[in-house]
Tab-separated table of N, CA and C in Angstrom:
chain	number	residue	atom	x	y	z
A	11	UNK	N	-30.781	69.400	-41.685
A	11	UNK	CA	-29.729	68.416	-41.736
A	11	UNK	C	-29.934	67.580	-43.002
A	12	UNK	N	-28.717	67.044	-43.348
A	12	UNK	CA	-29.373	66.654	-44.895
A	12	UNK	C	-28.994	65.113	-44.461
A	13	UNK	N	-30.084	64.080	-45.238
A	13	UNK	CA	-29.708	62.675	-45.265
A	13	UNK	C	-28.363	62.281	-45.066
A	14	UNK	N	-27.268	62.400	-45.935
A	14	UNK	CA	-26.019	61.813	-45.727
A	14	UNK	C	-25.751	62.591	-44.019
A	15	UNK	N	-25.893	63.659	-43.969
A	15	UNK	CA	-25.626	63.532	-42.188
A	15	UNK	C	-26.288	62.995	-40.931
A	16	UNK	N	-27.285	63.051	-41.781
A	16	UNK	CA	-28.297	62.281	-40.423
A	16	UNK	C	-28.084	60.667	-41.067
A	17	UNK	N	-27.871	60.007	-42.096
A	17	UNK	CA	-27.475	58.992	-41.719
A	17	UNK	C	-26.260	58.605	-41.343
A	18	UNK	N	-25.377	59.399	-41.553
A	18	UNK	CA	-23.568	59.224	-40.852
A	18	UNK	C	-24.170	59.150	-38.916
A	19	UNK	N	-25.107	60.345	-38.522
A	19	UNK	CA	-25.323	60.377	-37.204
A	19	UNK	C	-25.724	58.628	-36.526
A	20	UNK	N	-26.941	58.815	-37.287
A	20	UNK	CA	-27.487	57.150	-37.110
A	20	UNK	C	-26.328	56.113	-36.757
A	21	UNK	N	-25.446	55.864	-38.027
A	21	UNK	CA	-24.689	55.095	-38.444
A	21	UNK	C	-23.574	54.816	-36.945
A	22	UNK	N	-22.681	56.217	-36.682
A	22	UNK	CA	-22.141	56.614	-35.657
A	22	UNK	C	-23.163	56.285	-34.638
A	23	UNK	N	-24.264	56.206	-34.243
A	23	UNK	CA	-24.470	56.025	-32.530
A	23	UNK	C	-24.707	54.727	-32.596
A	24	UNK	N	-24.889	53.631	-33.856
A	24	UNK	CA	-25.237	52.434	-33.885
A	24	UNK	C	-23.971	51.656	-33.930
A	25	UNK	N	-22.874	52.228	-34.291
A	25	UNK	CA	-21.468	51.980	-33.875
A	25	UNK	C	-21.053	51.830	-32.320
A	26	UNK	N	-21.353	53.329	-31.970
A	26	UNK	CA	-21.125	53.562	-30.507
A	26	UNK	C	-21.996	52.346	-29.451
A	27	UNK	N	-23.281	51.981	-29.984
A	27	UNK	CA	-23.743	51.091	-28.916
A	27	UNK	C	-23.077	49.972	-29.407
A	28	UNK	N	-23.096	49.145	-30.910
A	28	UNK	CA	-21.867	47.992	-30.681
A	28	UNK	C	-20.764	48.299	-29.896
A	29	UNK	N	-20.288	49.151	-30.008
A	29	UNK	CA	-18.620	49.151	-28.514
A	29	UNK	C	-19.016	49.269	-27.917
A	30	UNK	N	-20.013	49.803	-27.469
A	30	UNK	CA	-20.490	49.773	-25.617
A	30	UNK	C	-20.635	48.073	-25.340
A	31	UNK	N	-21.242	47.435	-26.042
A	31	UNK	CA	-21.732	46.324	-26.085
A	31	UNK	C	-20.416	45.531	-25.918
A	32	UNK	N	-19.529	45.559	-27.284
A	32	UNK	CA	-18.282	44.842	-26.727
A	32	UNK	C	-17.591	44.719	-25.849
A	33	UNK	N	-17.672	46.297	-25.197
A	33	UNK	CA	-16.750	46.984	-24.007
A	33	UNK	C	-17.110	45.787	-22.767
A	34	UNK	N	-18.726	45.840	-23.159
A	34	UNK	CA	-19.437	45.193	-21.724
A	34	UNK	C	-19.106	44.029	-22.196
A	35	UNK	N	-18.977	42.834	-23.159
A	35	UNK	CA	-18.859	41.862	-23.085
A	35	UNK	C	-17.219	41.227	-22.748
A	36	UNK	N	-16.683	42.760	-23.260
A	36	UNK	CA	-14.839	42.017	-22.673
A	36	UNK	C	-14.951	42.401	-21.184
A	37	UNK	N	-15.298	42.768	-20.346
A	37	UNK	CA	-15.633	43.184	-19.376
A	37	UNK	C	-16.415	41.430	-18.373
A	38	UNK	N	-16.833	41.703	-19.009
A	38	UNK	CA	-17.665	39.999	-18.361
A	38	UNK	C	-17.076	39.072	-18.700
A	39	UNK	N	-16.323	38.954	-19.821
A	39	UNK	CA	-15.614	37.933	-19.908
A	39	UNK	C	-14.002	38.170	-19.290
A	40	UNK	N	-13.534	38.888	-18.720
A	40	UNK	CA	-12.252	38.918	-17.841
A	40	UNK	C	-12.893	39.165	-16.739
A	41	UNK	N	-13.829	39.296	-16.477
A	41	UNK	CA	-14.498	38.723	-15.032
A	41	UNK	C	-14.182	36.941	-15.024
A	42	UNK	N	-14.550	36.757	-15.662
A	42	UNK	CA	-14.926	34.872	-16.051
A	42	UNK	C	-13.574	34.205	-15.392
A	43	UNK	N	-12.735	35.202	-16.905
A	43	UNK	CA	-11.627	34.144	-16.509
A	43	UNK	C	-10.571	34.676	-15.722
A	44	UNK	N	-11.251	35.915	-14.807
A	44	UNK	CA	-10.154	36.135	-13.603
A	44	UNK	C	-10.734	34.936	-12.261
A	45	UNK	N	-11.988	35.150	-12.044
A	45	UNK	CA	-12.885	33.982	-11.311
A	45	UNK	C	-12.380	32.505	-11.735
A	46	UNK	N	-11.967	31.904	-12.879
A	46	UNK	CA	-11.499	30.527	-12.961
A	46	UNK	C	-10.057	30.861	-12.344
A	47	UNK	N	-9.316	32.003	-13.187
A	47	UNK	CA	-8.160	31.905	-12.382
A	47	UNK	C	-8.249	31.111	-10.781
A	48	UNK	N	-8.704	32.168	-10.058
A	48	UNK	CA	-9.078	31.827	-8.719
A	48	UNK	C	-9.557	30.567	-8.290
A	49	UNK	N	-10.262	30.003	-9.361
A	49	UNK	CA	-10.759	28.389	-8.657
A	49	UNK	C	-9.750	27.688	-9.126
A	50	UNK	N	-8.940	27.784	-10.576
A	50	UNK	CA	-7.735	26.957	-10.593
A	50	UNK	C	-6.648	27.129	-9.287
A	51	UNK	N	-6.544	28.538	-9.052
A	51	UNK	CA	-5.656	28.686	-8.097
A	51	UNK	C	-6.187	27.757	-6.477
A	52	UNK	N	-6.913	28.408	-6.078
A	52	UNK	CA	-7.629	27.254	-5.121
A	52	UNK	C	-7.642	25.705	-4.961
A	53	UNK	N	-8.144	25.434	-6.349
A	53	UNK	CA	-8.142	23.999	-6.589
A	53	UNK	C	-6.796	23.251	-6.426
A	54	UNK	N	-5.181	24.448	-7.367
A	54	UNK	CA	-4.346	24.044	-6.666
A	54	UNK	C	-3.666	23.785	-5.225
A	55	UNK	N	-4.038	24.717	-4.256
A	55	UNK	CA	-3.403	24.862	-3.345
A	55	UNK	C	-4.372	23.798	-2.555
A	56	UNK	N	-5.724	22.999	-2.370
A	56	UNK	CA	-6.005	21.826	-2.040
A	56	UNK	C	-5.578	21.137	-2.202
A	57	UNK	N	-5.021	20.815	-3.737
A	57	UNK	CA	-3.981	19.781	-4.236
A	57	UNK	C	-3.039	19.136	-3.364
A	58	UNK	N	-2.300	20.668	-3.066
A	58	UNK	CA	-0.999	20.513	-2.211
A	58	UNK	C	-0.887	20.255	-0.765
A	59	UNK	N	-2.433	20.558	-0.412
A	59	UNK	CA	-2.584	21.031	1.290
A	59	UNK	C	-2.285	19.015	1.345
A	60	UNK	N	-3.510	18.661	0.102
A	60	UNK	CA	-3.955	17.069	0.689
A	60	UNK	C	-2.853	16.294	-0.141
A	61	UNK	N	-1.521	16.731	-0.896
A	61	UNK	CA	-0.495	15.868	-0.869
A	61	UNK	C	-0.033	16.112	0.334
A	62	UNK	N	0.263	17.285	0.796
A	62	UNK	CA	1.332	17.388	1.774
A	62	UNK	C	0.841	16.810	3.327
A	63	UNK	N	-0.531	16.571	3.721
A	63	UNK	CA	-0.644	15.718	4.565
A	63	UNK	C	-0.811	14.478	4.268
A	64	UNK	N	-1.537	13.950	3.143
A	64	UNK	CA	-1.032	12.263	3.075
A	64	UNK	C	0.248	12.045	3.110
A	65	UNK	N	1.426	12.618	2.639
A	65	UNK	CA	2.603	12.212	2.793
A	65	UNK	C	3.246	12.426	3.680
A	66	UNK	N	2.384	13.363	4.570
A	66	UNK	CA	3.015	13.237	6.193
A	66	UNK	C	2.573	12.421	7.162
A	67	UNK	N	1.197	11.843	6.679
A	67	UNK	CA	1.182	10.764	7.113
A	67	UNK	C	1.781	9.292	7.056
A	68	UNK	N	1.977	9.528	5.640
A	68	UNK	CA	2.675	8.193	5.051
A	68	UNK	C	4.100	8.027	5.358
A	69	UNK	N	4.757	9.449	5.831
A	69	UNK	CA	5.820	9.143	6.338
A	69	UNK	C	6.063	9.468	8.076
A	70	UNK	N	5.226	9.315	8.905
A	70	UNK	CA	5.315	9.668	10.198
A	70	UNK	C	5.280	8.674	10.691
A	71	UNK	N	5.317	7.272	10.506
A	71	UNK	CA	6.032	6.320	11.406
A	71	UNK	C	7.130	5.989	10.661
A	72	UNK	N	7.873	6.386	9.670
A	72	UNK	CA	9.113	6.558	9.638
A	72	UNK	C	9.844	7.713	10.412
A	73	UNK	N	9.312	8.084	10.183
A	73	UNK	CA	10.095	9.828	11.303
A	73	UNK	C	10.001	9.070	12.716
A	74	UNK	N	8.975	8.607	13.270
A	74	UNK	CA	8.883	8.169	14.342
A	74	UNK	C	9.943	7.397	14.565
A	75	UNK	N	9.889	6.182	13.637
A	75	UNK	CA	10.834	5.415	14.144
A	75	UNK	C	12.658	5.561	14.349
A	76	UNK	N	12.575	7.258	13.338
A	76	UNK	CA	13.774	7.421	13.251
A	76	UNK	C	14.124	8.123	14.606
A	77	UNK	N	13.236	9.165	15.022
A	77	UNK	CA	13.249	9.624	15.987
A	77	UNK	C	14.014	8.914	17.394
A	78	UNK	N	12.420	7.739	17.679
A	78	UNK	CA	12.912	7.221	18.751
A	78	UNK	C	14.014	5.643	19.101
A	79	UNK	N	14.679	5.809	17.883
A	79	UNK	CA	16.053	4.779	17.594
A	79	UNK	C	16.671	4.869	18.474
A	80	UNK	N	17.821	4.253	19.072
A	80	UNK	CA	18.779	4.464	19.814
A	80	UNK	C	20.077	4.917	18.790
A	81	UNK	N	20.602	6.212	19.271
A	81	UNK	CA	21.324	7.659	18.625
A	81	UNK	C	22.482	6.521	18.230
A	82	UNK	N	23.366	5.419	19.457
A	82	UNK	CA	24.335	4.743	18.854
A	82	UNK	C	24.459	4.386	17.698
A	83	UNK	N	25.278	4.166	17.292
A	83	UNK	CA	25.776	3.821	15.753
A	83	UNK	C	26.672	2.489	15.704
A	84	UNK	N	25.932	1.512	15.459
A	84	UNK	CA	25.789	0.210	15.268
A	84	UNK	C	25.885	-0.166	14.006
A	85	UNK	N	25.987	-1.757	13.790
A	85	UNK	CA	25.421	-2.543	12.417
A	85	UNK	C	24.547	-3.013	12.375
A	86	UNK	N	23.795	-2.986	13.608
A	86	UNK	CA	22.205	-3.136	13.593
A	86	UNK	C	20.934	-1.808	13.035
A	87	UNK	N	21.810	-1.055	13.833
A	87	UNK	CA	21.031	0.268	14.149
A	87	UNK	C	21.220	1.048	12.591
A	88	UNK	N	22.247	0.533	11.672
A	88	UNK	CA	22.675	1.165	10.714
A	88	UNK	C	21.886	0.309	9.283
A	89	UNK	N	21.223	-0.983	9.519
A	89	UNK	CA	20.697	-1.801	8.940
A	89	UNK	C	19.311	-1.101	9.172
A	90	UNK	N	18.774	-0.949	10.291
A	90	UNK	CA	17.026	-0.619	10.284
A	90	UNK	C	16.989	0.908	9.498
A	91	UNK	N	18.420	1.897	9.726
A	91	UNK	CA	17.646	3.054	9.180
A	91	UNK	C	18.263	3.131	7.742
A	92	UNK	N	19.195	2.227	7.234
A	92	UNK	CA	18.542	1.940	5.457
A	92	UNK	C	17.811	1.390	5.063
A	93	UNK	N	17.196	0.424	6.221
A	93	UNK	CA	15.658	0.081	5.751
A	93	UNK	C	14.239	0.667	5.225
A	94	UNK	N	14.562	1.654	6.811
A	94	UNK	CA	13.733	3.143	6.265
A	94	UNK	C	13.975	4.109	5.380
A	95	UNK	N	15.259	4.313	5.035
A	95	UNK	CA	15.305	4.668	3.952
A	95	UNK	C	14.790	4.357	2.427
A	96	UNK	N	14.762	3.319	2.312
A	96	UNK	CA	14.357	2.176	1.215
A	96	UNK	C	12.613	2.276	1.454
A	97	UNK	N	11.848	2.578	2.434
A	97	UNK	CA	10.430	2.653	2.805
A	97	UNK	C	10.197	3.971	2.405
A	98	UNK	N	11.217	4.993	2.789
A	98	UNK	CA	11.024	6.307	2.262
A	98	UNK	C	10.896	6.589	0.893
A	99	UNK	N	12.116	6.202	0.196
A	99	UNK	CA	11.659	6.552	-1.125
A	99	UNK	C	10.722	5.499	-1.970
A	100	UNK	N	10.398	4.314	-1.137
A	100	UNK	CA	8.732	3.928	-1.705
A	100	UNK	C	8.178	4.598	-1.486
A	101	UNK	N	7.694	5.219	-0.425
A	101	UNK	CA	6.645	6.138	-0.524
A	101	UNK	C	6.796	6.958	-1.437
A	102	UNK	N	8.051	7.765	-1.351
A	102	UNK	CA	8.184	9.338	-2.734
A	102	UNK	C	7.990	8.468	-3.883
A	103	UNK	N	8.073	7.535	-4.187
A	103	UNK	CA	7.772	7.497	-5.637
A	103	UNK	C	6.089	6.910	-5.754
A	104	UNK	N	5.942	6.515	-4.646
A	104	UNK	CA	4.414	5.863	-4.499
A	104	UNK	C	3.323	7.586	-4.585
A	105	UNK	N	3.598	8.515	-4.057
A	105	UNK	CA	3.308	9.474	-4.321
A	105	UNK	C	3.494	10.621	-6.128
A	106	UNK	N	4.856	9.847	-6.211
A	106	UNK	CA	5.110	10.370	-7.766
A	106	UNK	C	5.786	11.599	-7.728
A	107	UNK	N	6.906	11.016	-6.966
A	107	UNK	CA	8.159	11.650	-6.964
A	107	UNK	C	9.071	10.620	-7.783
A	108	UNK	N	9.756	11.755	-8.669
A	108	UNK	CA	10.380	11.065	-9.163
A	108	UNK	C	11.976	11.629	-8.681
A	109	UNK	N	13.017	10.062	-8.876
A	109	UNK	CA	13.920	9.978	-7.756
A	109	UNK	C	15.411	9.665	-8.453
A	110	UNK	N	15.155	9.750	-9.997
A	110	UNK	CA	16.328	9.347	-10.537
A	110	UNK	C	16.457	10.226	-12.065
């Protein structure tokens, strides 16, 4: 075998292990950031679990009270539930809803 081929050989398998090498490092690194995917994704859907029960808490003695109102339709009865209304969208915006 003459020098220029045995060093083209060399040359070529010292190539081949850099791409193996890269292969393996893009490889670990879309591991990485499929795994953050997943904790961003996660992290969101806690987000939402613990808006969506504080604000069902924050609004369940309004529901309540709308609930157990008397159904007549009054100027009393029509005064307390734009009241709650007016409590409601404090809360949505106290949460950071925006309303306009």
């Amino acid at each position: 075998m003459s020098d220029k081929v045995k060093r083209l050989t060399e040359q070529n398998a010292k190539l081949e292990k850099e791409l193996a090498e890269a292969r393996q490092e893009i490889a670990e690194l879309k591991e990485r950031l499929e795994q953050s995917f997943k904790m961003k994704e996660l992290g969101d859907n806690t987000e939402l679990e613990t808006l969506r029960k504080n604000l069902g808490d924050a609004l369940s003695a309004e529901y309540h009270d709308f609930t157990s109102s008397n159904k007549t339709f009054n100027k009393d009865n029509f005064e307390a539930n734009y009241a709650g209304l007016v409590r409601i969208f404090k809360i949505l915006k106290r949460f950071g809803f925006t309303l306009e």
